[in-house]
């Protein structure tokens, strides 16, 4: 079977966060294949674990994908500070040989793993605003995705996730969990929460989704879950995530001093993109509801914000929320059917960019998670849940359609939901064997003997 078909059949999606179907992304011919091992979110350790323990599998998949897409250059990009990981990958490269794969050293800055930032670091080419790496001859795939592709090459579908479970837990660890495992079970495998009531960040502290206690207790692992960070229920990030729009506006009017630090440190602005959050804040603070601001070309640039959070969790001295305001504007543009219009230009990075990179540790400090930054996490806990609740919305594009019904007995790895014909999406397979007890937006499987 062709590699692309193996990837599609295994239901592989991008495991770096967005969940774009990998079979679709890699159906291309490119000059550069970049494997993203930056893992730039301050507390996540999953990709580093995979580099140390699964380097051979990652390198094998990278070589196979590089051949498939016809890449002249194949690089695995990782921080130069990851010495153990560097050694493990170098050792694995010795055996590969058929496609030259290079390791590319990155500084320890955030967001080194942002696709457009990474492409610039490696190739010195600027992906145009609202563009994709393919526009400059590159494709970027996350390192954990390569691990999943290696499984796909062995006929193993994507049903298990490696997840960093850290923060206010007793034993921070990597958990390998079937998709659909409850967050509670993952936290239990990390020794349990130190807090009676807590909030959870699904992902990293800069870009992850903050969940309150009740929501976290209902949450289950999806293909895109990369981190479960347990924090005090009243942590700064929890409070920030709950700021209502009205309060954001009042704060912007009262406190935005137009210092433009948010723009000066914005990673997309530093790539030369015309995104200037301080101008958006000026318009937002001046009044009017969001739909009334959409005629302003400066406001429309919110569409090219990557939601990295540098502006609000690091740059703004007044504690304002340009990232969240950009997200609201982008939603309104989508609702109103307003497309992003890119002017023709030669895109060049700001010459100051090199001096304005945000050190990852400072990002952790400003986000209030420095206490967990230096955790060495090198243990693996295997989850063996008795029940899984598998969402049919696991990826970018259309939700999968169930091909099982209540009462069916399924085995681990069996196809349980299929990508709708002709749509962007991915198949879903059972993470455990058992009996299907519910089919709604979720498929529930109980591991009965
Ligand atoms: S979140 Fe802020 S810093 Fe990041 S891209 Fe958007 S405007 Fe720029
Ligand atoms: S950094 Fe904060 S205060 Fe300064 S312009 Fe941006 S939003 Fe306003």
Short mmCIF file of N, CA and C in Angstrom, two decimals, residues 117-193:
data_model
loop_
_atom_site.label_atom_id
_atom_site.label_comp_id
_atom_site.label_asym_id
_atom_site.label_seq_id
_atom_site.Cartn_x
_atom_site.Cartn_y
_atom_site.Cartn_z
N UNK A 117 6.72 30.80 11.74
CA UNK A 117 7.99 31.17 12.38
C UNK A 117 9.04 30.11 12.06
N UNK A 118 8.65 28.86 12.17
CA UNK A 118 9.59 27.75 11.94
C UNK A 118 10.10 27.74 10.49
N UNK A 119 9.18 27.96 9.57
CA UNK A 119 9.59 27.98 8.16
C UNK A 119 10.63 29.08 7.94
N UNK A 120 10.40 30.24 8.57
CA UNK A 120 11.38 31.32 8.40
C UNK A 120 12.72 30.96 9.04
N UNK A 121 12.67 30.39 10.23
CA UNK A 121 13.92 30.01 10.91
C UNK A 121 14.75 29.07 10.04
N UNK A 122 14.09 28.11 9.42
CA UNK A 122 14.81 27.06 8.68
C UNK A 122 15.18 27.52 7.26
N UNK A 123 14.25 28.17 6.57
CA UNK A 123 14.46 28.45 5.14
C UNK A 123 14.77 29.92 4.84
N UNK A 124 14.51 30.79 5.82
CA UNK A 124 14.60 32.25 5.63
C UNK A 124 13.62 32.75 4.59
N UNK A 125 12.54 31.99 4.39
CA UNK A 125 11.48 32.45 3.50
C UNK A 125 10.27 32.84 4.35
N UNK A 126 9.62 33.93 3.98
CA UNK A 126 8.44 34.39 4.73
C UNK A 126 7.18 33.84 4.05
N UNK A 127 6.42 33.06 4.82
CA UNK A 127 5.11 32.63 4.33
C UNK A 127 4.24 33.89 4.29
N UNK A 128 3.57 34.18 3.18
CA UNK A 128 2.78 35.42 3.12
C UNK A 128 1.63 35.41 4.13
N UNK A 129 1.13 36.59 4.52
CA UNK A 129 0.00 36.65 5.46
C UNK A 129 -1.16 35.79 4.96
N UNK A 130 -1.74 35.03 5.87
CA UNK A 130 -2.86 34.12 5.57
C UNK A 130 -2.44 33.00 4.60
N UNK A 131 -1.16 32.86 4.38
CA UNK A 131 -0.70 31.79 3.50
C UNK A 131 -0.37 30.53 4.28
N UNK A 132 0.17 29.54 3.58
CA UNK A 132 0.60 28.30 4.22
C UNK A 132 2.04 28.01 3.76
N UNK A 133 2.77 27.17 4.49
CA UNK A 133 4.16 26.90 4.12
C UNK A 133 4.34 26.45 2.66
N UNK A 134 3.32 25.77 2.13
CA UNK A 134 3.39 25.33 0.74
C UNK A 134 3.62 26.50 -0.22
N UNK A 135 3.17 27.69 0.16
CA UNK A 135 3.34 28.88 -0.68
C UNK A 135 4.82 29.20 -0.91
N UNK A 136 5.68 28.72 0.00
CA UNK A 136 7.12 28.97 -0.19
C UNK A 136 7.88 27.63 -0.32
N UNK A 137 7.15 26.60 -0.76
CA UNK A 137 7.81 25.33 -1.08
C UNK A 137 8.12 24.45 0.11
N UNK A 138 7.38 24.62 1.21
CA UNK A 138 7.67 23.83 2.41
C UNK A 138 6.40 23.17 2.95
N UNK A 139 6.61 22.07 3.67
CA UNK A 139 5.52 21.49 4.44
C UNK A 139 6.09 21.18 5.82
N UNK A 140 5.27 21.47 6.84
CA UNK A 140 5.71 21.28 8.22
C UNK A 140 4.84 20.21 8.86
N UNK A 141 5.47 19.24 9.50
CA UNK A 141 4.69 18.21 10.19
C UNK A 141 5.28 18.03 11.58
N UNK A 142 4.39 17.91 12.54
CA UNK A 142 4.82 17.82 13.94
C UNK A 142 5.55 16.49 14.20
N UNK A 143 6.43 16.51 15.16
CA UNK A 143 7.24 15.32 15.46
C UNK A 143 6.37 14.14 15.94
N UNK A 144 5.36 14.44 16.77
CA UNK A 144 4.48 13.35 17.23
C UNK A 144 3.68 12.78 16.06
N UNK A 145 3.40 13.62 15.08
CA UNK A 145 2.70 13.13 13.88
C UNK A 145 3.59 12.13 13.15
N UNK A 146 4.89 12.40 13.10
CA UNK A 146 5.82 11.46 12.47
C UNK A 146 5.80 10.11 13.19
N UNK A 147 5.70 10.17 14.51
CA UNK A 147 5.62 8.93 15.28
C UNK A 147 4.35 8.15 14.89
N UNK A 148 3.25 8.88 14.71
CA UNK A 148 1.99 8.24 14.31
C UNK A 148 2.10 7.70 12.88
N UNK A 149 2.84 8.40 12.02
CA UNK A 149 3.02 7.92 10.64
C UNK A 149 3.83 6.62 10.65
N UNK A 150 4.80 6.57 11.54
CA UNK A 150 5.59 5.34 11.64
C UNK A 150 4.69 4.16 12.03
N UNK A 151 3.76 4.41 12.96
CA UNK A 151 2.78 3.36 13.32
C UNK A 151 1.94 3.00 12.09
N UNK A 152 1.49 4.04 11.36
CA UNK A 152 0.66 3.79 10.18
C UNK A 152 1.39 2.90 9.18
N UNK A 153 2.72 3.08 9.07
CA UNK A 153 3.51 2.26 8.15
C UNK A 153 3.48 0.79 8.57
N UNK A 154 3.22 0.56 9.88
CA UNK A 154 3.10 -0.82 10.38
C UNK A 154 1.65 -1.27 10.46
N UNK A 155 0.75 -0.47 9.88
CA UNK A 155 -0.67 -0.85 9.87
C UNK A 155 -1.38 -0.56 11.19
N UNK A 156 -0.78 0.27 12.05
CA UNK A 156 -1.39 0.58 13.35
C UNK A 156 -2.09 1.93 13.26
N UNK A 157 -3.42 1.98 13.47
CA UNK A 157 -4.12 3.27 13.39
C UNK A 157 -3.81 4.15 14.59
N UNK A 158 -4.12 5.44 14.44
CA UNK A 158 -3.89 6.39 15.53
C UNK A 158 -5.03 6.25 16.55
N UNK A 159 -4.74 5.57 17.64
CA UNK A 159 -5.76 5.40 18.69
C UNK A 159 -5.23 5.79 20.05
N UNK A 160 -3.92 6.02 20.15
CA UNK A 160 -3.35 6.35 21.47
C UNK A 160 -2.56 7.64 21.38
N UNK A 161 -2.63 8.42 22.44
CA UNK A 161 -1.94 9.71 22.48
C UNK A 161 -0.91 9.75 23.60
N UNK A 162 0.23 10.34 23.31
CA UNK A 162 1.21 10.65 24.35
C UNK A 162 0.86 12.06 24.84
N UNK A 163 0.74 12.21 26.15
CA UNK A 163 0.27 13.49 26.72
C UNK A 163 1.15 13.86 27.92
N UNK A 164 1.55 15.12 27.99
CA UNK A 164 2.25 15.60 29.19
C UNK A 164 1.22 15.95 30.25
N UNK A 165 1.31 15.31 31.41
CA UNK A 165 0.41 15.66 32.52
C UNK A 165 1.27 16.27 33.61
N UNK A 166 1.05 17.56 33.87
CA UNK A 166 1.96 18.27 34.76
C UNK A 166 1.22 19.38 35.51
N UNK A 167 1.99 20.22 36.20
CA UNK A 167 1.39 21.28 37.02
C UNK A 167 1.22 20.79 38.44
N UNK A 168 0.05 21.07 39.01
CA UNK A 168 -0.22 20.71 40.41
C UNK A 168 -0.65 19.25 40.53
N UNK A 169 0.21 18.35 40.03
CA UNK A 169 -0.03 16.91 40.20
C UNK A 169 1.14 16.34 41.00
N UNK A 170 0.92 15.17 41.59
CA UNK A 170 1.96 14.64 42.50
C UNK A 170 3.16 14.07 41.75
N UNK A 171 2.94 13.47 40.57
CA UNK A 171 4.06 12.89 39.81
C UNK A 171 3.92 13.27 38.34
N UNK A 172 4.43 14.42 37.94
CA UNK A 172 4.32 14.81 36.53
C UNK A 172 4.87 13.69 35.64
N UNK A 173 4.16 13.39 34.58
CA UNK A 173 4.54 12.22 33.78
C UNK A 173 4.02 12.37 32.34
N UNK A 174 4.54 11.51 31.48
CA UNK A 174 3.93 11.35 30.15
C UNK A 174 2.92 10.22 30.28
N UNK A 175 1.70 10.45 29.83
CA UNK A 175 0.69 9.39 29.84
C UNK A 175 0.43 8.97 28.39
N UNK A 176 0.39 7.67 28.17
CA UNK A 176 -0.03 7.18 26.85
C UNK A 176 -1.44 6.65 27.04
N UNK A 177 -2.38 7.33 26.40
CA UNK A 177 -3.79 7.03 26.69
C UNK A 177 -4.57 6.79 25.40
N UNK A 178 -5.46 5.80 25.41
CA UNK A 178 -6.36 5.65 24.26
C UNK A 178 -7.20 6.92 24.09
N UNK A 179 -7.44 7.30 22.86
CA UNK A 179 -8.32 8.44 22.59
C UNK A 179 -9.67 8.14 23.25
N UNK A 180 -10.21 9.12 23.96
CA UNK A 180 -11.48 8.92 24.67
C UNK A 180 -11.30 8.69 26.16
N UNK A 181 -10.05 8.51 26.62
CA UNK A 181 -9.78 8.36 28.06
C UNK A 181 -10.12 9.68 28.76
N UNK A 182 -10.68 9.59 29.96
CA UNK A 182 -11.03 10.84 30.67
C UNK A 182 -9.76 11.54 31.14
N UNK A 183 -9.84 12.89 31.20
CA UNK A 183 -8.74 13.66 31.77
C UNK A 183 -8.49 13.23 33.22
N UNK A 184 -9.59 12.93 33.93
CA UNK A 184 -9.47 12.50 35.34
C UNK A 184 -8.55 11.30 35.47
N UNK A 185 -8.71 10.33 34.56
CA UNK A 185 -7.87 9.13 34.60
C UNK A 185 -6.40 9.49 34.34
N UNK A 186 -6.18 10.41 33.41
CA UNK A 186 -4.79 10.83 33.11
C UNK A 186 -4.19 11.52 34.34
N UNK A 187 -4.98 12.35 35.01
CA UNK A 187 -4.49 13.05 36.21
C UNK A 187 -4.21 12.03 37.32
N UNK A 188 -5.07 11.03 37.42
CA UNK A 188 -4.85 9.97 38.44
C UNK A 188 -3.52 9.27 38.19
N UNK A 189 -3.20 9.01 36.92
CA UNK A 189 -1.94 8.32 36.59
C UNK A 189 -0.72 9.20 36.90
N UNK A 190 -0.95 10.50 37.04
CA UNK A 190 0.14 11.40 37.44
C UNK A 190 0.13 11.62 38.95
N UNK A 191 -0.46 10.70 39.66
CA UNK A 191 -0.46 10.76 41.13
C UNK A 191 -1.63 11.53 41.69
N UNK A 192 -2.46 12.09 40.82
CA UNK A 192 -3.62 12.86 41.29
C UNK A 192 -3.27 14.33 41.48
N UNK A 193 -4.31 15.14 41.58
CA UNK A 193 -4.12 16.59 41.77
C UNK A 193 -3.76 16.89 43.22
#
